[in-house]
């Protein structure tokens, strides 16, 4: 996608908001890519950038080893917007004084706008912004015009008089800066002259053509899980190469009620895909017998999956030379597999490929330039049903990590029924799209209860519902009490073996979203 007609490059200096900048740009109809600060000028030219954004970052321009870019970036004739550290670095490279502030400023501040043309067009004379900096551009003179200031930061927004350089000493990409989107839009559409032609339908056509060119007459194998990412990959490949796609769905016996049926009806019906369903539930459950440690569960499930998938793939045919996977842009960035900058070390353990390279296939990763919300939009364009497009994340090891303790057929059946009731009520109350992930957990404890005239000693089920934007942090969802009461009553009355339901009100951090 680097050949998109309108691309804005974001030089990532380690900002915690770098991905958010990229998302905001795309939300405005312009394609964006995160690249390393040291990206050569030749590479930047070859990417055909309409604009360049220098991200923020935790470093000081005075630190030894602080990330820098080639000063020639400012002489390419391409509009540049520096954000926080990016503004300080840009001004420093042009010879303007940058010095430590009297105190580090973090949080909300009131911005007074002096110049309402250009970058600050449409921004009120006084507005709230989100600051995060230790250094400041000390003074502006000559070719550097001050556009806005705060009580503690006299040079809070600037524009160069002869070069297409702009800078802001605050974060326009965060929601705490209410008019930040106006500033970004002014940069993209005013300074850069973008037209906003980044459309998912166009992506679909371009990516389909690229897949056909890369794959040629070969067959592609897609590991289909029923989740959003793999389902969108399968639907996209079905459109691009038709009957040269084979999907493999492994039933590991750890699925929720109706999941296998949904996958089969969708891809054998609406998309007419060559779908191979492998029922390996007995093998997976045998591997898990007597195992309670969550890491050991994951290890055994992973090993068994690779073995089953390898055998299934070997039966597809000699013309199957490609393996399709649902790698997303955040995976690429966090793995260090792309041009991303200093933030690329966040998740060096992340396996972007998903399946091991010794399977011997070349990879097709058609979603590797997309964020999660863009994948959902692509799924809608492809005509996938809403229950797949908007499906909440489901762990790779399935219900094995939601049955705490030993996994047995009996305990899986209890959890499936509880989970089905929970999701039925959440959907019926129109809360599914308002939450990010909702599920039930079967705890390895029993409690005393009374049902009818008898005393019971049965299982405890925990309900978990969270809201999040990026799944890096999450807050527990404030579900209505009457909805929780109805879910609890139904589970206890309808699911034999459960006599107590609790609700998890832990946020991430310190808790994780999943219990195991």
Short mmCIF file of C-alpha atoms in Angstrom, two decimals, residues 68-381:
data_model
loop_
_atom_site.label_atom_id
_atom_site.label_comp_id
_atom_site.label_asym_id
_atom_site.label_seq_id
_atom_site.Cartn_x
_atom_site.Cartn_y
_atom_site.Cartn_z
CA UNK A 68 16.90 11.99 14.74
CA UNK A 69 16.01 12.13 11.10
CA UNK A 70 17.96 13.40 8.11
CA UNK A 71 17.77 17.23 8.18
CA UNK A 72 17.16 16.99 4.44
CA UNK A 73 13.58 15.97 5.26
CA UNK A 74 12.92 19.68 5.75
CA UNK A 75 14.27 20.53 2.28
CA UNK A 76 12.24 18.03 0.21
CA UNK A 77 9.50 20.55 -0.43
CA UNK A 78 7.06 18.18 1.30
CA UNK A 79 4.96 19.74 4.10
CA UNK A 80 6.16 18.66 7.54
CA UNK A 81 4.24 18.78 10.84
CA UNK A 82 6.26 18.35 14.03
CA UNK A 83 4.39 17.20 17.14
CA UNK A 84 6.00 17.82 20.56
CA UNK A 85 9.47 16.25 20.22
CA UNK A 86 8.98 16.44 16.46
CA UNK A 87 8.46 20.20 16.67
CA UNK A 88 11.52 20.62 18.92
CA UNK A 89 13.68 18.50 16.61
CA UNK A 90 12.53 20.29 13.48
CA UNK A 91 13.17 23.71 14.98
CA UNK A 92 16.52 22.56 16.41
CA UNK A 93 17.66 21.29 12.98
CA UNK A 94 16.73 24.66 11.45
CA UNK A 95 18.85 26.52 14.00
CA UNK A 96 16.21 27.80 16.39
CA UNK A 97 16.90 27.61 20.11
CA UNK A 98 15.42 24.75 22.12
CA UNK A 99 15.96 24.59 25.88
CA UNK A 100 14.63 22.72 28.92
CA UNK A 101 11.38 24.11 30.28
CA UNK A 102 11.29 25.35 33.88
CA UNK A 103 9.25 22.24 34.69
CA UNK A 104 7.98 19.26 32.74
CA UNK A 105 4.45 19.96 31.56
CA UNK A 106 1.98 17.10 31.33
CA UNK A 107 -1.78 17.39 31.06
CA UNK A 108 -4.38 19.90 29.97
CA UNK A 109 -3.46 23.49 29.16
CA UNK A 110 -5.27 26.47 27.68
CA UNK A 111 -4.04 27.46 24.25
CA UNK A 112 -4.32 31.06 23.03
CA UNK A 113 -4.39 31.21 19.24
CA UNK A 114 -2.82 34.27 17.61
CA UNK A 115 -3.08 33.38 13.93
CA UNK A 116 -6.30 31.79 12.68
CA UNK A 117 -5.11 31.23 9.13
CA UNK A 118 -3.46 28.08 7.83
CA UNK A 119 -2.75 25.45 10.47
CA UNK A 120 -5.02 26.96 13.12
CA UNK A 121 -7.94 27.77 10.84
CA UNK A 122 -11.26 27.17 12.58
CA UNK A 123 -9.67 26.74 16.02
CA UNK A 124 -11.21 28.98 18.74
CA UNK A 125 -9.18 31.84 20.12
CA UNK A 126 -8.87 29.93 23.40
CA UNK A 127 -9.07 26.16 23.55
CA UNK A 128 -7.89 23.17 25.57
CA UNK A 129 -4.88 21.12 24.46
CA UNK A 130 -2.97 18.16 25.90
CA UNK A 131 0.67 18.91 26.73
CA UNK A 132 3.50 16.46 27.32
CA UNK A 133 7.02 17.89 27.13
CA UNK A 134 10.17 18.73 29.03
CA UNK A 135 11.83 20.98 26.42
CA UNK A 136 10.48 23.99 24.57
CA UNK A 137 11.34 26.06 21.54
CA UNK A 138 12.79 29.03 23.40
CA UNK A 139 12.01 31.86 21.05
CA UNK A 140 10.77 32.46 17.55
CA UNK A 141 12.27 35.08 15.31
CA UNK A 142 12.90 35.79 11.68
CA UNK A 143 11.45 32.97 9.61
CA UNK A 144 9.57 31.25 12.47
CA UNK A 145 6.11 32.63 13.14
CA UNK A 146 4.32 31.91 16.43
CA UNK A 147 0.74 30.76 15.87
CA UNK A 148 -0.31 30.03 19.46
CA UNK A 149 0.93 30.00 23.06
CA UNK A 150 -0.01 28.93 26.58
CA UNK A 151 0.74 30.55 29.94
CA UNK A 152 3.81 28.36 30.40
CA UNK A 153 4.76 27.77 26.75
CA UNK A 154 5.14 31.00 24.73
CA UNK A 155 5.89 29.07 21.53
CA UNK A 156 3.18 26.40 21.43
CA UNK A 157 2.53 26.34 17.67
CA UNK A 158 4.67 27.62 14.82
CA UNK A 159 4.90 27.90 11.06
CA UNK A 160 8.04 28.58 9.03
CA UNK A 161 7.67 31.58 6.74
CA UNK A 162 9.59 30.13 3.77
CA UNK A 163 9.53 26.36 4.30
CA UNK A 164 6.42 24.14 4.55
CA UNK A 165 7.19 23.33 8.20
CA UNK A 166 4.66 23.50 11.01
CA UNK A 167 4.96 22.54 14.66
CA UNK A 168 2.74 22.11 17.71
CA UNK A 169 3.98 21.63 21.27
CA UNK A 170 0.90 19.57 22.19
CA UNK A 171 -0.84 16.41 20.99
CA UNK A 172 -3.55 17.12 18.40
CA UNK A 173 -4.20 13.39 17.93
CA UNK A 174 -5.65 12.72 21.42
CA UNK A 175 -9.27 13.29 22.41
CA UNK A 176 -8.09 15.59 25.23
CA UNK A 177 -7.34 18.17 22.49
CA UNK A 178 -10.90 18.88 21.27
CA UNK A 179 -9.86 20.79 18.15
CA UNK A 180 -6.87 18.58 17.37
CA UNK A 181 -8.66 17.01 14.42
CA UNK A 182 -9.18 20.49 12.96
CA UNK A 183 -5.43 21.10 13.13
CA UNK A 184 -4.61 17.75 11.53
CA UNK A 185 -7.24 18.33 8.83
CA UNK A 186 -5.78 21.77 8.08
CA UNK A 187 -2.36 20.18 7.66
CA UNK A 188 -3.59 17.33 5.46
CA UNK A 189 -6.01 19.23 3.26
CA UNK A 190 -4.54 22.72 3.43
CA UNK A 191 -0.77 22.36 3.62
CA UNK A 192 -0.46 18.96 1.89
CA UNK A 193 -3.28 19.40 -0.62
CA UNK A 194 -4.71 15.93 0.04
CA UNK A 195 -8.04 15.01 -1.54
CA UNK A 196 -9.03 12.28 0.94
CA UNK A 197 -9.16 9.40 -1.54
CA UNK A 198 -8.34 6.62 0.96
CA UNK A 199 -11.42 4.39 0.60
CA UNK A 200 -11.85 0.78 1.63
CA UNK A 201 -13.45 -0.15 -1.70
CA UNK A 202 -10.33 1.16 -3.48
CA UNK A 203 -8.11 -0.79 -1.11
CA UNK A 204 -10.09 -3.93 -1.92
CA UNK A 205 -9.55 -3.54 -5.66
CA UNK A 206 -5.85 -2.69 -5.37
CA UNK A 207 -5.13 -5.48 -2.88
CA UNK A 208 -7.04 -8.04 -4.98
CA UNK A 209 -4.97 -7.08 -8.02
CA UNK A 210 -1.75 -7.32 -6.00
CA UNK A 211 -2.66 -10.79 -4.69
CA UNK A 212 -3.42 -12.04 -8.20
CA UNK A 213 -0.09 -10.69 -9.46
CA UNK A 214 1.89 -12.24 -6.59
CA UNK A 215 0.17 -15.63 -6.45
CA UNK A 216 -0.20 -16.23 -10.16
CA UNK A 217 -1.75 -19.65 -10.80
CA UNK A 218 -0.76 -21.11 -7.42
CA UNK A 219 -3.20 -22.21 -4.73
CA UNK A 220 -3.44 -20.37 -1.38
CA UNK A 221 -4.21 -22.02 1.96
CA UNK A 222 -5.94 -19.94 4.62
CA UNK A 223 -6.17 -20.99 8.25
CA UNK A 224 -9.73 -20.01 9.12
CA UNK A 225 -10.69 -19.56 12.77
CA UNK A 226 -14.01 -17.80 12.43
CA UNK A 227 -12.60 -14.61 13.95
CA UNK A 228 -12.77 -11.24 12.21
CA UNK A 229 -9.24 -11.18 10.81
CA UNK A 230 -9.07 -14.66 9.30
CA UNK A 231 -12.64 -14.37 7.99
CA UNK A 232 -11.88 -11.09 6.19
CA UNK A 233 -8.69 -12.60 4.74
CA UNK A 234 -10.66 -15.60 3.46
CA UNK A 235 -13.40 -13.44 1.95
CA UNK A 236 -10.84 -11.15 0.29
CA UNK A 237 -8.92 -14.09 -1.18
CA UNK A 238 -12.15 -15.71 -2.39
CA UNK A 239 -12.88 -12.52 -4.29
CA UNK A 240 -9.32 -12.18 -5.61
CA UNK A 241 -8.50 -15.76 -6.72
CA UNK A 242 -11.80 -17.66 -6.51
CA UNK A 243 -11.50 -21.45 -6.49
CA UNK A 244 -7.72 -21.36 -6.03
CA UNK A 245 -8.32 -20.74 -2.31
CA UNK A 246 -8.56 -23.57 0.21
CA UNK A 247 -9.55 -22.77 3.79
CA UNK A 248 -8.73 -25.08 6.69
CA UNK A 249 -10.86 -24.84 9.83
CA UNK A 250 -9.65 -26.89 12.79
CA UNK A 251 -12.37 -27.84 15.28
CA UNK A 252 -10.36 -28.22 18.46
CA UNK A 253 -13.34 -29.06 20.67
CA UNK A 254 -12.83 -25.77 22.52
CA UNK A 255 -15.28 -23.65 20.53
CA UNK A 256 -18.45 -21.93 21.67
CA UNK A 257 -21.91 -23.16 20.74
CA UNK A 258 -22.65 -22.74 17.03
CA UNK A 259 -19.22 -21.46 15.96
CA UNK A 260 -18.42 -24.29 13.59
CA UNK A 261 -21.89 -24.07 12.00
CA UNK A 262 -21.52 -20.31 11.45
CA UNK A 263 -18.16 -20.71 9.69
CA UNK A 264 -19.39 -23.54 7.49
CA UNK A 265 -22.63 -21.80 6.46
CA UNK A 266 -20.84 -18.52 5.72
CA UNK A 267 -17.93 -19.79 3.66
CA UNK A 268 -19.50 -22.80 2.00
CA UNK A 269 -22.68 -20.88 1.33
CA UNK A 270 -22.26 -17.16 0.66
CA UNK A 271 -18.62 -17.37 -0.52
CA UNK A 272 -18.56 -20.88 -2.04
CA UNK A 273 -15.08 -21.56 -0.66
CA UNK A 274 -13.24 -24.89 -0.69
CA UNK A 275 -13.49 -25.35 3.09
CA UNK A 276 -11.82 -28.32 4.79
CA UNK A 277 -13.13 -28.84 8.35
CA UNK A 278 -10.84 -30.98 10.49
CA UNK A 279 -12.43 -32.39 13.64
CA UNK A 280 -9.53 -32.91 16.03
CA UNK A 281 -11.45 -32.34 19.24
CA UNK A 282 -10.55 -35.73 20.71
CA UNK A 283 -6.83 -35.13 20.17
CA UNK A 284 -6.91 -31.66 21.74
CA UNK A 285 -8.94 -32.77 24.77
CA UNK A 286 -6.67 -35.76 25.26
CA UNK A 287 -3.66 -33.42 25.32
CA UNK A 288 -5.34 -31.32 28.01
CA UNK A 289 -6.29 -34.17 30.32
CA UNK A 290 -5.11 -33.44 33.86
CA UNK A 291 -3.55 -30.07 32.87
CA UNK A 292 -4.41 -26.96 34.92
CA UNK A 293 -1.47 -24.61 34.27
CA UNK A 294 -2.58 -21.99 31.71
CA UNK A 295 0.79 -21.75 29.98
CA UNK A 296 1.00 -25.50 29.61
CA UNK A 297 -2.52 -25.50 28.17
CA UNK A 298 -1.49 -22.94 25.56
CA UNK A 299 1.71 -24.81 24.73
CA UNK A 300 -0.07 -28.11 24.15
CA UNK A 301 -2.88 -26.54 22.14
CA UNK A 302 -0.37 -24.68 19.98
CA UNK A 303 1.70 -27.78 19.25
CA UNK A 304 -1.34 -29.87 18.43
CA UNK A 305 -2.74 -27.17 16.15
CA UNK A 306 0.47 -26.99 14.13
CA UNK A 307 0.55 -30.77 13.73
CA UNK A 308 -3.09 -30.93 12.63
CA UNK A 309 -2.74 -27.98 10.28
CA UNK A 310 0.43 -29.37 8.74
CA UNK A 311 -1.25 -32.70 7.95
CA UNK A 312 -4.33 -30.98 6.54
CA UNK A 313 -2.23 -28.65 4.38
CA UNK A 314 -0.21 -31.57 2.99
CA UNK A 315 -3.41 -33.05 1.56
CA UNK A 316 -4.42 -29.92 -0.35
CA UNK A 317 -2.13 -30.45 -3.32
CA UNK A 318 1.29 -29.61 -4.76
CA UNK A 319 0.07 -26.32 -6.25
CA UNK A 320 -0.55 -24.92 -2.75
CA UNK A 321 2.52 -22.74 -2.23
CA UNK A 322 1.06 -19.81 -0.26
CA UNK A 323 -0.27 -19.45 3.28
CA UNK A 324 -2.64 -16.56 4.03
CA UNK A 325 -2.69 -15.01 7.48
CA UNK A 326 -4.49 -12.15 9.18
CA UNK A 327 -1.49 -10.10 10.28
CA UNK A 328 -2.59 -6.53 11.09
CA UNK A 329 -0.65 -3.27 11.01
CA UNK A 330 -0.22 -3.04 14.82
CA UNK A 331 1.27 -6.57 14.74
CA UNK A 332 3.76 -5.48 12.10
CA UNK A 333 4.71 -2.33 14.00
CA UNK A 334 5.05 -3.98 17.40
CA UNK A 335 7.04 -6.92 16.07
CA UNK A 336 9.69 -4.69 14.55
CA UNK A 337 8.99 -6.26 11.17
CA UNK A 338 8.24 -2.96 9.44
CA UNK A 339 9.98 0.37 9.11
CA UNK A 340 8.55 1.48 12.45
CA UNK A 341 10.86 3.40 14.71
CA UNK A 342 11.86 3.18 18.33
CA UNK A 343 8.41 2.00 19.39
CA UNK A 344 9.02 -1.18 17.39
CA UNK A 345 10.57 -2.90 20.39
CA UNK A 346 7.31 -3.07 22.34
CA UNK A 347 6.54 -6.65 21.38
CA UNK A 348 9.65 -8.31 20.02
CA UNK A 349 8.24 -11.70 21.00
CA UNK A 350 5.23 -11.25 18.73
CA UNK A 351 5.05 -13.87 16.00
CA UNK A 352 3.70 -11.91 13.04
CA UNK A 353 3.55 -14.96 10.83
CA UNK A 354 1.50 -16.92 13.35
CA UNK A 355 2.42 -20.36 12.00
CA UNK A 356 6.07 -21.51 11.92
CA UNK A 357 8.15 -20.90 8.81
CA UNK A 358 9.10 -24.58 8.53
CA UNK A 359 5.68 -25.30 7.04
CA UNK A 360 7.36 -24.26 3.81
CA UNK A 361 4.82 -21.76 2.45
CA UNK A 362 5.24 -18.23 1.20
CA UNK A 363 3.08 -15.77 3.11
CA UNK A 364 0.11 -13.73 1.90
CA UNK A 365 -0.80 -11.05 4.44
CA UNK A 366 -3.38 -8.80 2.78
CA UNK A 367 -4.33 -6.99 6.01
CA UNK A 368 -0.84 -6.03 7.14
CA UNK A 369 -1.44 -2.33 6.36
CA UNK A 370 -4.79 -2.12 8.19
CA UNK A 371 -5.91 -1.36 11.72
CA UNK A 372 -8.65 -3.44 13.37
CA UNK A 373 -11.46 -0.98 12.69
CA UNK A 374 -10.41 -0.84 9.04
CA UNK A 375 -10.52 -4.64 8.85
CA UNK A 376 -14.12 -4.52 10.06
CA UNK A 377 -14.98 -1.92 7.42
CA UNK A 378 -13.37 -4.13 4.77
CA UNK A 379 -15.44 -7.06 6.02
CA UNK A 380 -18.59 -5.01 5.52
CA UNK A 381 -17.51 -4.08 1.97
#
